[in-house]
PDB file of C-alpha atoms and ligand atoms in Angstrom:
ATOM      1  CA  MET A   1     -20.348  18.035 -12.541  1.00  0.00           C
ATOM      2  CA  LYS A   2     -17.170  16.968 -14.338  1.00  0.00           C
ATOM      3  CA  THR A   3     -17.346  14.236 -16.996  1.00  0.00           C
ATOM      4  CA  SER A   4     -14.869  11.406 -16.588  1.00  0.00           C
ATOM      5  CA  MET A   5     -14.099   8.263 -18.579  1.00  0.00           C
ATOM      6  CA  LEU A   6     -16.714   6.136 -16.807  1.00  0.00           C
ATOM      7  CA  SER A   7     -19.381   8.796 -16.205  1.00  0.00           C
ATOM      8  CA  GLY A   8     -22.847   7.308 -16.723  1.00  0.00           C
ATOM      9  CA  LYS A   9     -21.600   3.734 -16.231  1.00  0.00           C
ATOM     10  CA  THR A  10     -22.464   1.554 -13.262  1.00  0.00           C
ATOM     11  CA  ALA A  11     -19.978  -0.811 -11.642  1.00  0.00           C
ATOM     12  CA  LEU A  12     -21.022  -3.585  -9.290  1.00  0.00           C
ATOM     13  CA  VAL A  13     -18.123  -4.799  -7.153  1.00  0.00           C
ATOM     14  CA  THR A  14     -18.768  -7.890  -5.044  1.00  0.00           C
ATOM     15  CA  GLY A  15     -16.982  -7.992  -1.695  1.00  0.00           C
ATOM     16  CA  SER A  16     -16.260  -4.256  -1.785  1.00  0.00           C
ATOM     17  CA  THR A  17     -16.648  -3.479   1.917  1.00  0.00           C
ATOM     18  CA  SER A  18     -12.972  -4.285   2.480  1.00  0.00           C
ATOM     19  CA  GLY A  19      -9.533  -4.785   0.934  1.00  0.00           C
ATOM     20  CA  ILE A  20      -9.082  -5.146  -2.810  1.00  0.00           C
ATOM     21  CA  GLY A  21     -12.784  -4.778  -3.657  1.00  0.00           C
ATOM     22  CA  LEU A  22     -12.926  -1.436  -1.877  1.00  0.00           C
ATOM     23  CA  GLY A  23      -9.758  -0.333  -3.717  1.00  0.00           C
ATOM     24  CA  LEU A  24     -11.286  -1.279  -7.062  1.00  0.00           C
ATOM     25  CA  ALA A  25     -14.598   0.411  -6.250  1.00  0.00           C
ATOM     26  CA  ARG A  26     -12.742   3.616  -5.346  1.00  0.00           C
ATOM     27  CA  ALA A  27     -10.644   3.502  -8.548  1.00  0.00           C
ATOM     28  CA  LEU A  28     -13.765   3.075 -10.714  1.00  0.00           C
ATOM     29  CA  ALA A  29     -15.651   5.808  -8.809  1.00  0.00           C
ATOM     30  CA  GLU A  30     -12.681   8.119  -9.371  1.00  0.00           C
ATOM     31  CA  GLN A  31     -13.308   7.632 -13.113  1.00  0.00           C
ATOM     32  CA  GLY A  32     -16.948   8.636 -12.654  1.00  0.00           C
ATOM     33  CA  ALA A  33     -18.701   5.253 -12.386  1.00  0.00           C
ATOM     34  CA  ASN A  34     -21.669   4.820 -10.059  1.00  0.00           C
ATOM     35  CA  ILE A  35     -20.966   1.942  -7.681  1.00  0.00           C
ATOM     36  CA  VAL A  36     -23.062  -0.865  -6.238  1.00  0.00           C
ATOM     37  CA  PHE A  37     -21.229  -2.050  -3.144  1.00  0.00           C
ATOM     38  CA  ASN A  38     -21.603  -5.533  -1.680  1.00  0.00           C
ATOM     39  CA  GLY A  39     -20.012  -7.462   1.161  1.00  0.00           C
ATOM     40  CA  PHE A  40     -20.287  -8.117   4.851  1.00  0.00           C
ATOM     41  CA  GLY A  41     -19.619  -5.854   7.828  1.00  0.00           C
ATOM     42  CA  ASP A  42     -21.155  -3.452  10.298  1.00  0.00           C
ATOM     43  CA  ALA A  43     -24.235  -1.819   8.714  1.00  0.00           C
ATOM     44  CA  GLN A  44     -23.408   1.693   9.925  1.00  0.00           C
ATOM     45  CA  GLN A  45     -19.794   1.491   8.778  1.00  0.00           C
ATOM     46  CA  ILE A  46     -20.885   0.242   5.356  1.00  0.00           C
ATOM     47  CA  GLU A  47     -23.407   3.066   5.035  1.00  0.00           C
ATOM     48  CA  LYS A  48     -20.660   5.579   5.845  1.00  0.00           C
ATOM     49  CA  LEU A  49     -18.171   3.885   3.534  1.00  0.00           C
ATOM     50  CA  HIS A  50     -20.382   4.055   0.447  1.00  0.00           C
ATOM     51  CA  THR A  51     -21.804   7.518   1.098  1.00  0.00           C
ATOM     52  CA  ASP A  52     -18.238   8.802   1.634  1.00  0.00           C
ATOM     53  CA  VAL A  53     -17.210   7.398  -1.773  1.00  0.00           C
ATOM     54  CA  ALA A  54     -20.278   9.030  -3.371  1.00  0.00           C
ATOM     55  CA  GLN A  55     -19.297  12.400  -1.894  1.00  0.00           C
ATOM     56  CA  GLU A  56     -15.578  12.141  -2.566  1.00  0.00           C
ATOM     57  CA  PHE A  57     -15.983  11.290  -6.265  1.00  0.00           C
ATOM     58  CA  ASP A  58     -19.353  12.951  -6.990  1.00  0.00           C
ATOM     59  CA  VAL A  59     -21.004   9.683  -8.105  1.00  0.00           C
ATOM     60  CA  GLN A  60     -24.030   7.703  -6.958  1.00  0.00           C
ATOM     61  CA  THR A  61     -23.529   4.655  -4.784  1.00  0.00           C
ATOM     62  CA  ALA A  62     -25.749   1.957  -3.322  1.00  0.00           C
ATOM     63  CA  TYR A  63     -25.224  -1.170  -1.259  1.00  0.00           C
ATOM     64  CA  HIS A  64     -26.698  -4.671  -1.391  1.00  0.00           C
ATOM     65  CA  ASN A  65     -25.959  -7.259   1.269  1.00  0.00           C
ATOM     66  CA  ALA A  66     -26.296 -10.417  -0.886  1.00  0.00           C
ATOM     67  CA  ASP A  67     -24.384 -13.439   0.355  1.00  0.00           C
ATOM     68  CA  MET A  68     -22.311 -14.560  -2.620  1.00  0.00           C
ATOM     69  CA  SER A  69     -22.738 -18.208  -1.658  1.00  0.00           C
ATOM     70  CA  LYS A  70     -26.497 -17.938  -2.294  1.00  0.00           C
ATOM     71  CA  PRO A  71     -27.700 -17.796  -5.942  1.00  0.00           C
ATOM     72  CA  ALA A  72     -31.137 -16.403  -4.992  1.00  0.00           C
ATOM     73  CA  GLU A  73     -29.517 -13.496  -3.108  1.00  0.00           C
ATOM     74  CA  ILE A  74     -27.173 -12.868  -6.055  1.00  0.00           C
ATOM     75  CA  ALA A  75     -30.208 -12.672  -8.364  1.00  0.00           C
ATOM     76  CA  ALA A  76     -31.859 -10.192  -5.969  1.00  0.00           C
ATOM     77  CA  MET A  77     -28.688  -8.043  -6.011  1.00  0.00           C
ATOM     78  CA  MET A  78     -28.585  -7.991  -9.815  1.00  0.00           C
ATOM     79  CA  GLN A  79     -32.279  -6.981  -9.909  1.00  0.00           C
ATOM     80  CA  PHE A  80     -31.496  -4.240  -7.353  1.00  0.00           C
ATOM     81  CA  ALA A  81     -28.763  -2.876  -9.675  1.00  0.00           C
ATOM     82  CA  GLN A  82     -31.207  -2.996 -12.585  1.00  0.00           C
ATOM     83  CA  ASP A  83     -33.909  -1.107 -10.660  1.00  0.00           C
ATOM     84  CA  LYS A  84     -31.517   1.431  -9.180  1.00  0.00           C
ATOM     85  CA  PHE A  85     -29.157   2.168 -12.097  1.00  0.00           C
ATOM     86  CA  GLY A  86     -30.633   0.418 -15.159  1.00  0.00           C
ATOM     87  CA  GLY A  87     -28.178  -2.481 -15.028  1.00  0.00           C
ATOM     88  CA  VAL A  88     -24.506  -3.256 -14.571  1.00  0.00           C
ATOM     89  CA  ASP A  89     -21.944  -2.037 -17.133  1.00  0.00           C
ATOM     90  CA  ILE A  90     -18.854  -3.097 -15.209  1.00  0.00           C
ATOM     91  CA  LEU A  91     -19.025  -6.284 -13.171  1.00  0.00           C
ATOM     92  CA  VAL A  92     -16.163  -6.960 -10.771  1.00  0.00           C
ATOM     93  CA  ASN A  93     -16.300 -10.435  -9.275  1.00  0.00           C
ATOM     94  CA  ASN A  94     -14.108  -9.936  -6.258  1.00  0.00           C
ATOM     95  CA  ALA A  95     -15.708 -11.508  -3.158  1.00  0.00           C
ATOM     96  CA  GLY A  96     -13.550 -14.292  -1.815  1.00  0.00           C
ATOM     97  CA  ILE A  97     -12.563 -16.250   1.262  1.00  0.00           C
ATOM     98  CA  GLN A  98      -9.614 -18.431   2.200  1.00  0.00           C
ATOM     99  CA  PHE A  99      -9.013 -21.483   4.356  1.00  0.00           C
ATOM    100  CA  VAL A 100      -5.774 -23.430   4.695  1.00  0.00           C
ATOM    101  CA  ALA A 101      -5.348 -27.137   5.492  1.00  0.00           C
ATOM    102  CA  ASN A 102      -3.960 -30.246   3.831  1.00  0.00           C
ATOM    103  CA  VAL A 103      -6.411 -32.021   1.521  1.00  0.00           C
ATOM    104  CA  GLU A 104      -7.017 -34.869   3.976  1.00  0.00           C
ATOM    105  CA  ASP A 105      -7.833 -32.382   6.762  1.00  0.00           C
ATOM    106  CA  PHE A 106      -9.850 -29.930   4.638  1.00  0.00           C
ATOM    107  CA  PRO A 107     -13.390 -29.577   6.032  1.00  0.00           C
ATOM    108  CA  PRO A 108     -15.851 -30.388   3.190  1.00  0.00           C
ATOM    109  CA  GLU A 109     -18.082 -27.467   4.187  1.00  0.00           C
ATOM    110  CA  LYS A 110     -15.092 -25.090   3.757  1.00  0.00           C
ATOM    111  CA  TRP A 111     -14.436 -26.585   0.309  1.00  0.00           C
ATOM    112  CA  ASP A 112     -18.071 -25.993  -0.668  1.00  0.00           C
ATOM    113  CA  ALA A 113     -18.075 -22.415   0.673  1.00  0.00           C
ATOM    114  CA  ILE A 114     -14.837 -21.470  -1.146  1.00  0.00           C
ATOM    115  CA  LEU A 115     -16.055 -22.931  -4.438  1.00  0.00           C
ATOM    116  CA  ALA A 116     -19.425 -21.156  -4.049  1.00  0.00           C
ATOM    117  CA  ILE A 117     -18.077 -17.711  -3.088  1.00  0.00           C
ATOM    118  CA  ASN A 118     -14.800 -17.609  -5.077  1.00  0.00           C
ATOM    119  CA  LEU A 119     -16.058 -19.298  -8.261  1.00  0.00           C
ATOM    120  CA  SER A 120     -19.778 -20.048  -8.656  1.00  0.00           C
ATOM    121  CA  SER A 121     -20.837 -16.519  -7.637  1.00  0.00           C
ATOM    122  CA  ALA A 122     -18.964 -15.160 -10.680  1.00  0.00           C
ATOM    123  CA  PHE A 123     -20.922 -17.514 -12.930  1.00  0.00           C
ATOM    124  CA  HIS A 124     -24.219 -16.316 -11.437  1.00  0.00           C
ATOM    125  CA  THR A 125     -23.434 -12.580 -11.616  1.00  0.00           C
ATOM    126  CA  SER A 126     -22.020 -12.945 -15.147  1.00  0.00           C
ATOM    127  CA  ARG A 127     -24.966 -14.924 -16.497  1.00  0.00           C
ATOM    128  CA  LEU A 128     -27.327 -12.274 -15.094  1.00  0.00           C
ATOM    129  CA  ALA A 129     -25.280  -9.257 -16.280  1.00  0.00           C
ATOM    130  CA  LEU A 130     -24.518 -10.389 -19.831  1.00  0.00           C
ATOM    131  CA  LEU A 131     -27.961  -9.857 -21.362  1.00  0.00           C
ATOM    132  CA  GLY A 132     -28.006  -6.163 -20.400  1.00  0.00           C
ATOM    133  CA  MET A 133     -24.392  -5.713 -21.558  1.00  0.00           C
ATOM    134  CA  LYS A 134     -25.252  -7.322 -24.914  1.00  0.00           C
ATOM    135  CA  GLN A 135     -28.215  -4.967 -25.341  1.00  0.00           C
ATOM    136  CA  LYS A 136     -25.880  -1.977 -24.832  1.00  0.00           C
ATOM    137  CA  ASN A 137     -23.046  -3.678 -26.751  1.00  0.00           C
ATOM    138  CA  TRP A 138     -20.640  -2.541 -24.047  1.00  0.00           C
ATOM    139  CA  GLY A 139     -19.511  -4.196 -20.867  1.00  0.00           C
ATOM    140  CA  ARG A 140     -16.558  -5.157 -18.752  1.00  0.00           C
ATOM    141  CA  ILE A 141     -16.314  -8.255 -16.586  1.00  0.00           C
ATOM    142  CA  ILE A 142     -13.279  -8.296 -14.323  1.00  0.00           C
ATOM    143  CA  ASN A 143     -12.693 -11.437 -12.296  1.00  0.00           C
ATOM    144  CA  LEU A 144     -10.478 -11.102  -9.233  1.00  0.00           C
ATOM    145  CA  ALA A 145      -8.625 -14.383  -9.497  1.00  0.00           C
ATOM    146  CA  SER A 146      -5.171 -14.716  -7.959  1.00  0.00           C
ATOM    147  CA  VAL A 147      -1.665 -15.856  -8.766  1.00  0.00           C
ATOM    148  CA  HIS A 148      -3.243 -19.032  -7.378  1.00  0.00           C
ATOM    149  CA  GLY A 149      -5.271 -19.091 -10.596  1.00  0.00           C
ATOM    150  CA  LEU A 150      -1.961 -19.753 -12.358  1.00  0.00           C
ATOM    151  CA  VAL A 151       0.137 -21.784  -9.902  1.00  0.00           C
ATOM    152  CA  GLY A 152      -0.513 -23.884  -6.810  1.00  0.00           C
ATOM    153  CA  SER A 153       0.535 -23.655  -3.160  1.00  0.00           C
ATOM    154  CA  GLU A 154       0.299 -26.266  -0.442  1.00  0.00           C
ATOM    155  CA  GLN A 155      -2.749 -26.299   1.833  1.00  0.00           C
ATOM    156  CA  LYS A 156      -4.890 -24.189  -0.495  1.00  0.00           C
ATOM    157  CA  SER A 157      -6.664 -26.896  -2.503  1.00  0.00           C
ATOM    158  CA  ALA A 158     -10.091 -25.265  -2.585  1.00  0.00           C
ATOM    159  CA  TYR A 159      -8.745 -21.760  -3.199  1.00  0.00           C
ATOM    160  CA  VAL A 160      -6.368 -22.865  -5.976  1.00  0.00           C
ATOM    161  CA  ALA A 161      -9.093 -24.974  -7.596  1.00  0.00           C
ATOM    162  CA  ALA A 162     -11.591 -22.097  -7.430  1.00  0.00           C
ATOM    163  CA  LYS A 163      -9.125 -19.539  -8.801  1.00  0.00           C
ATOM    164  CA  HIS A 164      -7.996 -21.821 -11.657  1.00  0.00           C
ATOM    165  CA  GLY A 165     -11.706 -22.313 -12.357  1.00  0.00           C
ATOM    166  CA  LEU A 166     -12.253 -18.549 -12.387  1.00  0.00           C
ATOM    167  CA  VAL A 167      -9.459 -18.123 -14.940  1.00  0.00           C
ATOM    168  CA  GLY A 168     -11.194 -20.794 -17.045  1.00  0.00           C
ATOM    169  CA  LEU A 169     -14.555 -19.019 -16.741  1.00  0.00           C
ATOM    170  CA  THR A 170     -12.809 -15.774 -17.779  1.00  0.00           C
ATOM    171  CA  LYS A 171     -11.478 -17.351 -20.988  1.00  0.00           C
ATOM    172  CA  VAL A 172     -14.834 -18.860 -21.972  1.00  0.00           C
ATOM    173  CA  THR A 173     -16.733 -15.624 -21.238  1.00  0.00           C
ATOM    174  CA  ALA A 174     -14.156 -13.685 -23.289  1.00  0.00           C
ATOM    175  CA  LEU A 175     -14.562 -16.076 -26.228  1.00  0.00           C
ATOM    176  CA  GLU A 176     -18.349 -15.981 -26.125  1.00  0.00           C
ATOM    177  CA  THR A 177     -18.293 -12.144 -26.179  1.00  0.00           C
ATOM    178  CA  ALA A 178     -15.303 -11.750 -28.525  1.00  0.00           C
ATOM    179  CA  HIS A 179     -17.418 -10.294 -31.347  1.00  0.00           C
ATOM    180  CA  THR A 180     -19.100  -7.722 -29.054  1.00  0.00           C
ATOM    181  CA  GLY A 181     -18.152  -4.599 -27.100  1.00  0.00           C
ATOM    182  CA  ILE A 182     -17.952  -6.703 -23.937  1.00  0.00           C
ATOM    183  CA  THR A 183     -14.599  -7.874 -22.590  1.00  0.00           C
ATOM    184  CA  CYS A 184     -13.814 -10.275 -19.769  1.00  0.00           C
ATOM    185  CA  ASN A 185     -10.424 -10.486 -18.068  1.00  0.00           C
ATOM    186  CA  ALA A 186      -8.934 -11.722 -14.815  1.00  0.00           C
ATOM    187  CA  ILE A 187      -6.580  -9.981 -12.399  1.00  0.00           C
ATOM    188  CA  CYS A 188      -4.190 -12.330 -10.604  1.00  0.00           C
ATOM    189  CA  PRO A 189      -2.596 -10.630  -7.597  1.00  0.00           C
ATOM    190  CA  GLY A 190       0.182 -11.972  -5.441  1.00  0.00           C
ATOM    191  CA  TRP A 191       0.185 -11.007  -1.741  1.00  0.00           C
ATOM    192  CA  VAL A 192      -1.877  -7.887  -0.944  1.00  0.00           C
ATOM    193  CA  LEU A 193      -2.007  -6.875   2.720  1.00  0.00           C
ATOM    194  CA  THR A 194      -5.766  -7.080   3.340  1.00  0.00           C
ATOM    195  CA  PRO A 195      -7.724  -8.681   6.227  1.00  0.00           C
ATOM    196  CA  LEU A 196      -7.692 -11.964   4.250  1.00  0.00           C
ATOM    197  CA  VAL A 197      -3.877 -12.032   4.277  1.00  0.00           C
ATOM    198  CA  GLN A 198      -3.456 -10.427   7.707  1.00  0.00           C
ATOM    199  CA  LYS A 199      -5.107 -13.538   9.157  1.00  0.00           C
ATOM    200  CA  GLN A 200      -2.436 -15.696   7.497  1.00  0.00           C
ATOM    201  CA  VAL A 201       0.251 -13.351   8.861  1.00  0.00           C
ATOM    202  CA  ASP A 202      -1.238 -13.615  12.370  1.00  0.00           C
ATOM    203  CA  ASP A 203      -1.422 -17.432  12.147  1.00  0.00           C
ATOM    204  CA  ARG A 204       2.193 -17.577  10.998  1.00  0.00           C
ATOM    205  CA  ALA A 205       3.398 -15.214  13.751  1.00  0.00           C
ATOM    206  CA  ALA A 206       1.661 -17.407  16.355  1.00  0.00           C
ATOM    207  CA  ARG A 207       2.933 -20.685  14.834  1.00  0.00           C
ATOM    208  CA  ASP A 208       6.574 -19.538  14.463  1.00  0.00           C
ATOM    209  CA  LYS A 209       6.546 -17.387  17.634  1.00  0.00           C
ATOM    210  CA  VAL A 210       7.786 -14.313  15.724  1.00  0.00           C
ATOM    211  CA  SER A 211       6.589 -10.710  15.508  1.00  0.00           C
ATOM    212  CA  ASN A 212       3.951  -9.600  13.008  1.00  0.00           C
ATOM    213  CA  GLU A 213       6.599  -7.740  10.964  1.00  0.00           C
ATOM    214  CA  GLU A 214       8.829 -10.834  10.825  1.00  0.00           C
ATOM    215  CA  ALA A 215       5.866 -12.986   9.785  1.00  0.00           C
ATOM    216  CA  LYS A 216       5.049 -10.542   6.961  1.00  0.00           C
ATOM    217  CA  LYS A 217       8.639 -10.635   5.706  1.00  0.00           C
ATOM    218  CA  ALA A 218       8.740 -14.447   5.842  1.00  0.00           C
ATOM    219  CA  LEU A 219       5.471 -14.660   3.915  1.00  0.00           C
ATOM    220  CA  LEU A 220       6.820 -12.393   1.162  1.00  0.00           C
ATOM    221  CA  VAL A 221      10.292 -13.959   0.938  1.00  0.00           C
ATOM    222  CA  GLU A 222       8.789 -17.403   0.391  1.00  0.00           C
ATOM    223  CA  LYS A 223       6.818 -16.506  -2.772  1.00  0.00           C
ATOM    224  CA  GLN A 224       7.041 -12.891  -3.917  1.00  0.00           C
ATOM    225  CA  PRO A 225      10.482 -11.930  -5.325  1.00  0.00           C
ATOM    226  CA  SER A 226       9.876  -8.174  -5.032  1.00  0.00           C
ATOM    227  CA  GLY A 227       9.605  -8.578  -1.265  1.00  0.00           C
ATOM    228  CA  GLU A 228       6.811  -5.987  -1.329  1.00  0.00           C
ATOM    229  CA  PHE A 229       3.045  -6.287  -1.042  1.00  0.00           C
ATOM    230  CA  VAL A 230       0.883  -5.418  -4.061  1.00  0.00           C
ATOM    231  CA  THR A 231      -1.555  -2.587  -3.240  1.00  0.00           C
ATOM    232  CA  PRO A 232      -5.313  -2.299  -3.922  1.00  0.00           C
ATOM    233  CA  GLU A 233      -4.539   0.999  -5.712  1.00  0.00           C
ATOM    234  CA  GLU A 234      -2.230  -0.783  -8.191  1.00  0.00           C
ATOM    235  CA  LEU A 235      -4.971  -3.325  -8.890  1.00  0.00           C
ATOM    236  CA  GLY A 236      -7.514  -0.508  -9.252  1.00  0.00           C
ATOM    237  CA  ALA A 237      -5.345   1.101 -11.935  1.00  0.00           C
ATOM    238  CA  LEU A 238      -5.327  -2.164 -13.919  1.00  0.00           C
ATOM    239  CA  ALA A 239      -9.123  -2.430 -13.635  1.00  0.00           C
ATOM    240  CA  VAL A 240      -9.420   1.139 -14.964  1.00  0.00           C
ATOM    241  CA  PHE A 241      -7.177   0.189 -17.893  1.00  0.00           C
ATOM    242  CA  PHE A 242      -9.423  -2.802 -18.705  1.00  0.00           C
ATOM    243  CA  CYS A 243     -12.383  -0.369 -18.754  1.00  0.00           C
ATOM    244  CA  SER A 244     -10.638   2.154 -21.025  1.00  0.00           C
ATOM    245  CA  PRO A 245     -10.815   2.223 -24.843  1.00  0.00           C
ATOM    246  CA  ALA A 246      -7.188   0.979 -24.856  1.00  0.00           C
ATOM    247  CA  GLY A 247      -8.530  -2.237 -23.330  1.00  0.00           C
ATOM    248  CA  ASN A 248     -11.062  -2.900 -26.098  1.00  0.00           C
ATOM    249  CA  GLN A 249      -9.090  -5.834 -27.521  1.00  0.00           C
ATOM    250  CA  VAL A 250      -7.698  -7.171 -24.257  1.00  0.00           C
ATOM    251  CA  ARG A 251      -9.809 -10.310 -23.976  1.00  0.00           C
ATOM    252  CA  GLY A 252      -9.488 -13.384 -21.824  1.00  0.00           C
ATOM    253  CA  VAL A 253      -6.181 -12.523 -20.151  1.00  0.00           C
ATOM    254  CA  ALA A 254      -5.206 -13.622 -16.649  1.00  0.00           C
ATOM    255  CA  TRP A 255      -2.941 -10.708 -15.790  1.00  0.00           C
ATOM    256  CA  ASN A 256      -0.688 -11.326 -12.825  1.00  0.00           C
ATOM    257  CA  VAL A 257       0.325  -8.429 -10.575  1.00  0.00           C
ATOM    258  CA  ASP A 258       2.446 -10.483  -8.246  1.00  0.00           C
ATOM    259  CA  GLY A 259       5.910  -9.004  -7.676  1.00  0.00           C
ATOM    260  CA  GLY A 260       7.364 -11.749  -9.898  1.00  0.00           C
ATOM    261  CA  TRP A 261       5.751 -14.723  -8.099  1.00  0.00           C
ATOM    262  CA  ALA A 262       4.641 -16.608 -11.231  1.00  0.00           C
ATOM    263  CA  ALA A 263       7.834 -15.823 -13.157  1.00  0.00           C
ATOM    264  CA  GLN A 264       9.843 -18.253 -11.008  1.00  0.00           C
TER     265      GLN A 264
HETATM  266  P1  NAD B   1     -10.960  -9.213   2.254  1.00  0.00           P
HETATM  267  O1  NAD B   1     -11.223 -10.274   3.266  1.00  0.00           O
HETATM  268  O2  NAD B   1     -10.352  -7.932   2.662  1.00  0.00           O
HETATM  269  O3  NAD B   1     -12.294  -8.853   1.462  1.00  0.00           O
HETATM  270  C1  NAD B   1     -13.198  -9.838   1.062  1.00  0.00           C
HETATM  271  C2  NAD B   1     -14.520  -9.177   0.738  1.00  0.00           C
HETATM  272  O4  NAD B   1     -15.449 -10.206   0.367  1.00  0.00           O
HETATM  273  C3  NAD B   1     -15.142  -8.484   1.955  1.00  0.00           C
HETATM  274  O5  NAD B   1     -15.830  -7.322   1.518  1.00  0.00           O
HETATM  275  C4  NAD B   1     -16.127  -9.514   2.487  1.00  0.00           C
HETATM  276  O6  NAD B   1     -17.190  -8.964   3.235  1.00  0.00           O
HETATM  277  C5  NAD B   1     -16.597 -10.110   1.183  1.00  0.00           C
HETATM  278  N1  NAD B   1     -17.205 -11.412   1.322  1.00  0.00           N
HETATM  279  C6  NAD B   1     -16.706 -12.534   1.911  1.00  0.00           C
HETATM  280  N2  NAD B   1     -17.599 -13.513   1.865  1.00  0.00           N
HETATM  281  C7  NAD B   1     -18.693 -13.020   1.228  1.00  0.00           C
HETATM  282  C8  NAD B   1     -19.953 -13.554   0.879  1.00  0.00           C
HETATM  283  N3  NAD B   1     -20.295 -14.811   1.172  1.00  0.00           N
HETATM  284  N4  NAD B   1     -20.825 -12.754   0.243  1.00  0.00           N
HETATM  285  C9  NAD B   1     -20.520 -11.466  -0.038  1.00  0.00           C
HETATM  286  N5  NAD B   1     -19.336 -10.913   0.266  1.00  0.00           N
HETATM  287  C10 NAD B   1     -18.442 -11.685   0.895  1.00  0.00           C
HETATM  288  O7  NAD B   1     -10.088  -9.957   1.136  1.00  0.00           O
HETATM  289  P2  NAD B   1      -9.245  -9.406  -0.094  1.00  0.00           P
HETATM  290  O8  NAD B   1      -7.854  -9.812   0.141  1.00  0.00           O
HETATM  291  O9  NAD B   1      -9.565  -7.994  -0.404  1.00  0.00           O
HETATM  292  O10 NAD B   1      -9.785 -10.356  -1.233  1.00  0.00           O
HETATM  293  C11 NAD B   1     -10.566  -9.909  -2.325  1.00  0.00           C
HETATM  294  C12 NAD B   1     -10.382 -10.871  -3.489  1.00  0.00           C
HETATM  295  O11 NAD B   1      -9.031 -10.835  -3.932  1.00  0.00           O
HETATM  296  C13 NAD B   1     -10.682 -12.329  -3.119  1.00  0.00           C
HETATM  297  O12 NAD B   1     -11.335 -12.954  -4.203  1.00  0.00           O
HETATM  298  C14 NAD B   1      -9.293 -12.913  -2.931  1.00  0.00           C
HETATM  299  O13 NAD B   1      -9.275 -14.296  -3.181  1.00  0.00           O
HETATM  300  C15 NAD B   1      -8.518 -12.140  -3.995  1.00  0.00           C
HETATM  301  N6  NAD B   1      -7.075 -12.126  -3.775  1.00  0.00           N
HETATM  302  C16 NAD B   1      -6.544 -11.606  -2.622  1.00  0.00           C
HETATM  303  C17 NAD B   1      -5.160 -11.597  -2.467  1.00  0.00           C
HETATM  304  C18 NAD B   1      -4.512 -11.027  -1.255  1.00  0.00           C
HETATM  305  O14 NAD B   1      -3.276 -11.209  -1.117  1.00  0.00           O
HETATM  306  N7  NAD B   1      -5.199 -10.338  -0.376  1.00  0.00           N
HETATM  307  C19 NAD B   1      -4.343 -12.137  -3.462  1.00  0.00           C
HETATM  308  C20 NAD B   1      -4.930 -12.664  -4.592  1.00  0.00           C
HETATM  309  C21 NAD B   1      -6.293 -12.647  -4.753  1.00  0.00           C
END
């Protein structure tokens, strides 16, 4: 078995059955980390997905189906990681959902769900992972925020509030661990073409009566100067950097990977 940078470490990636979370899980597995997968989807497909990653990268993987809006299920998932792998060395808080509407039309239950899944879940996983990280004096917490953790957009009140909150949680966690071998940072992507964004593309194509390709272009032109989507692989490479020795003193940053979005 070859030894890689993260051999012997365990990464738990919430919402890793799809999109960015899956990209990050793959990038960390490529560096030798064992992976605890989480997220929704078809049970058989998820089983195949995580056993394929285990085979491809010669690591151990497991899956827990905790709903990130439910603190008791989050606690059960963290205990599962403890029992299975002896704890979590790298915690990636990635699970997230989106809903768009003006504030006055925003369904309160959608607000509550977005705040619970996109923000509070990261508090619960972090509070439960930190003790073990402190005992080992090594850990990495990576919060998948968004460019919407740095700037606002219309119709995304709950999402923007949750992501700004996640950037705030990142800074406080980084300060509280500043004198240890644990770091906490946020990744703030612009548009990445995942199922979460494809839904917004589909809605736009239907609303403006244009093709899917035209809707994608319009979405990018509006916000992302590069005119290109960010990829899960690019975000995975940044997560690997945060986990590397070169990242030891990178603490509390909210690093945008956004094709220039926030530079405007
Ligand atoms: P996605 O829809 O492809 O993946 C979301 C993942 O979260 C899935 O695995 C899903 O099953 C899981 N999930 C959703 N609700 C859950 C719950 N209650 N409990 C457990 N898992 C749950 O979306 P994505 O685009 O890959 O988004 C991943 C993260 O990246 C989110 O936090 C999102 O806000 C953030 N983000 C995405 C973009 C983008 O353009 N796609 C940009 C910036 C930030």
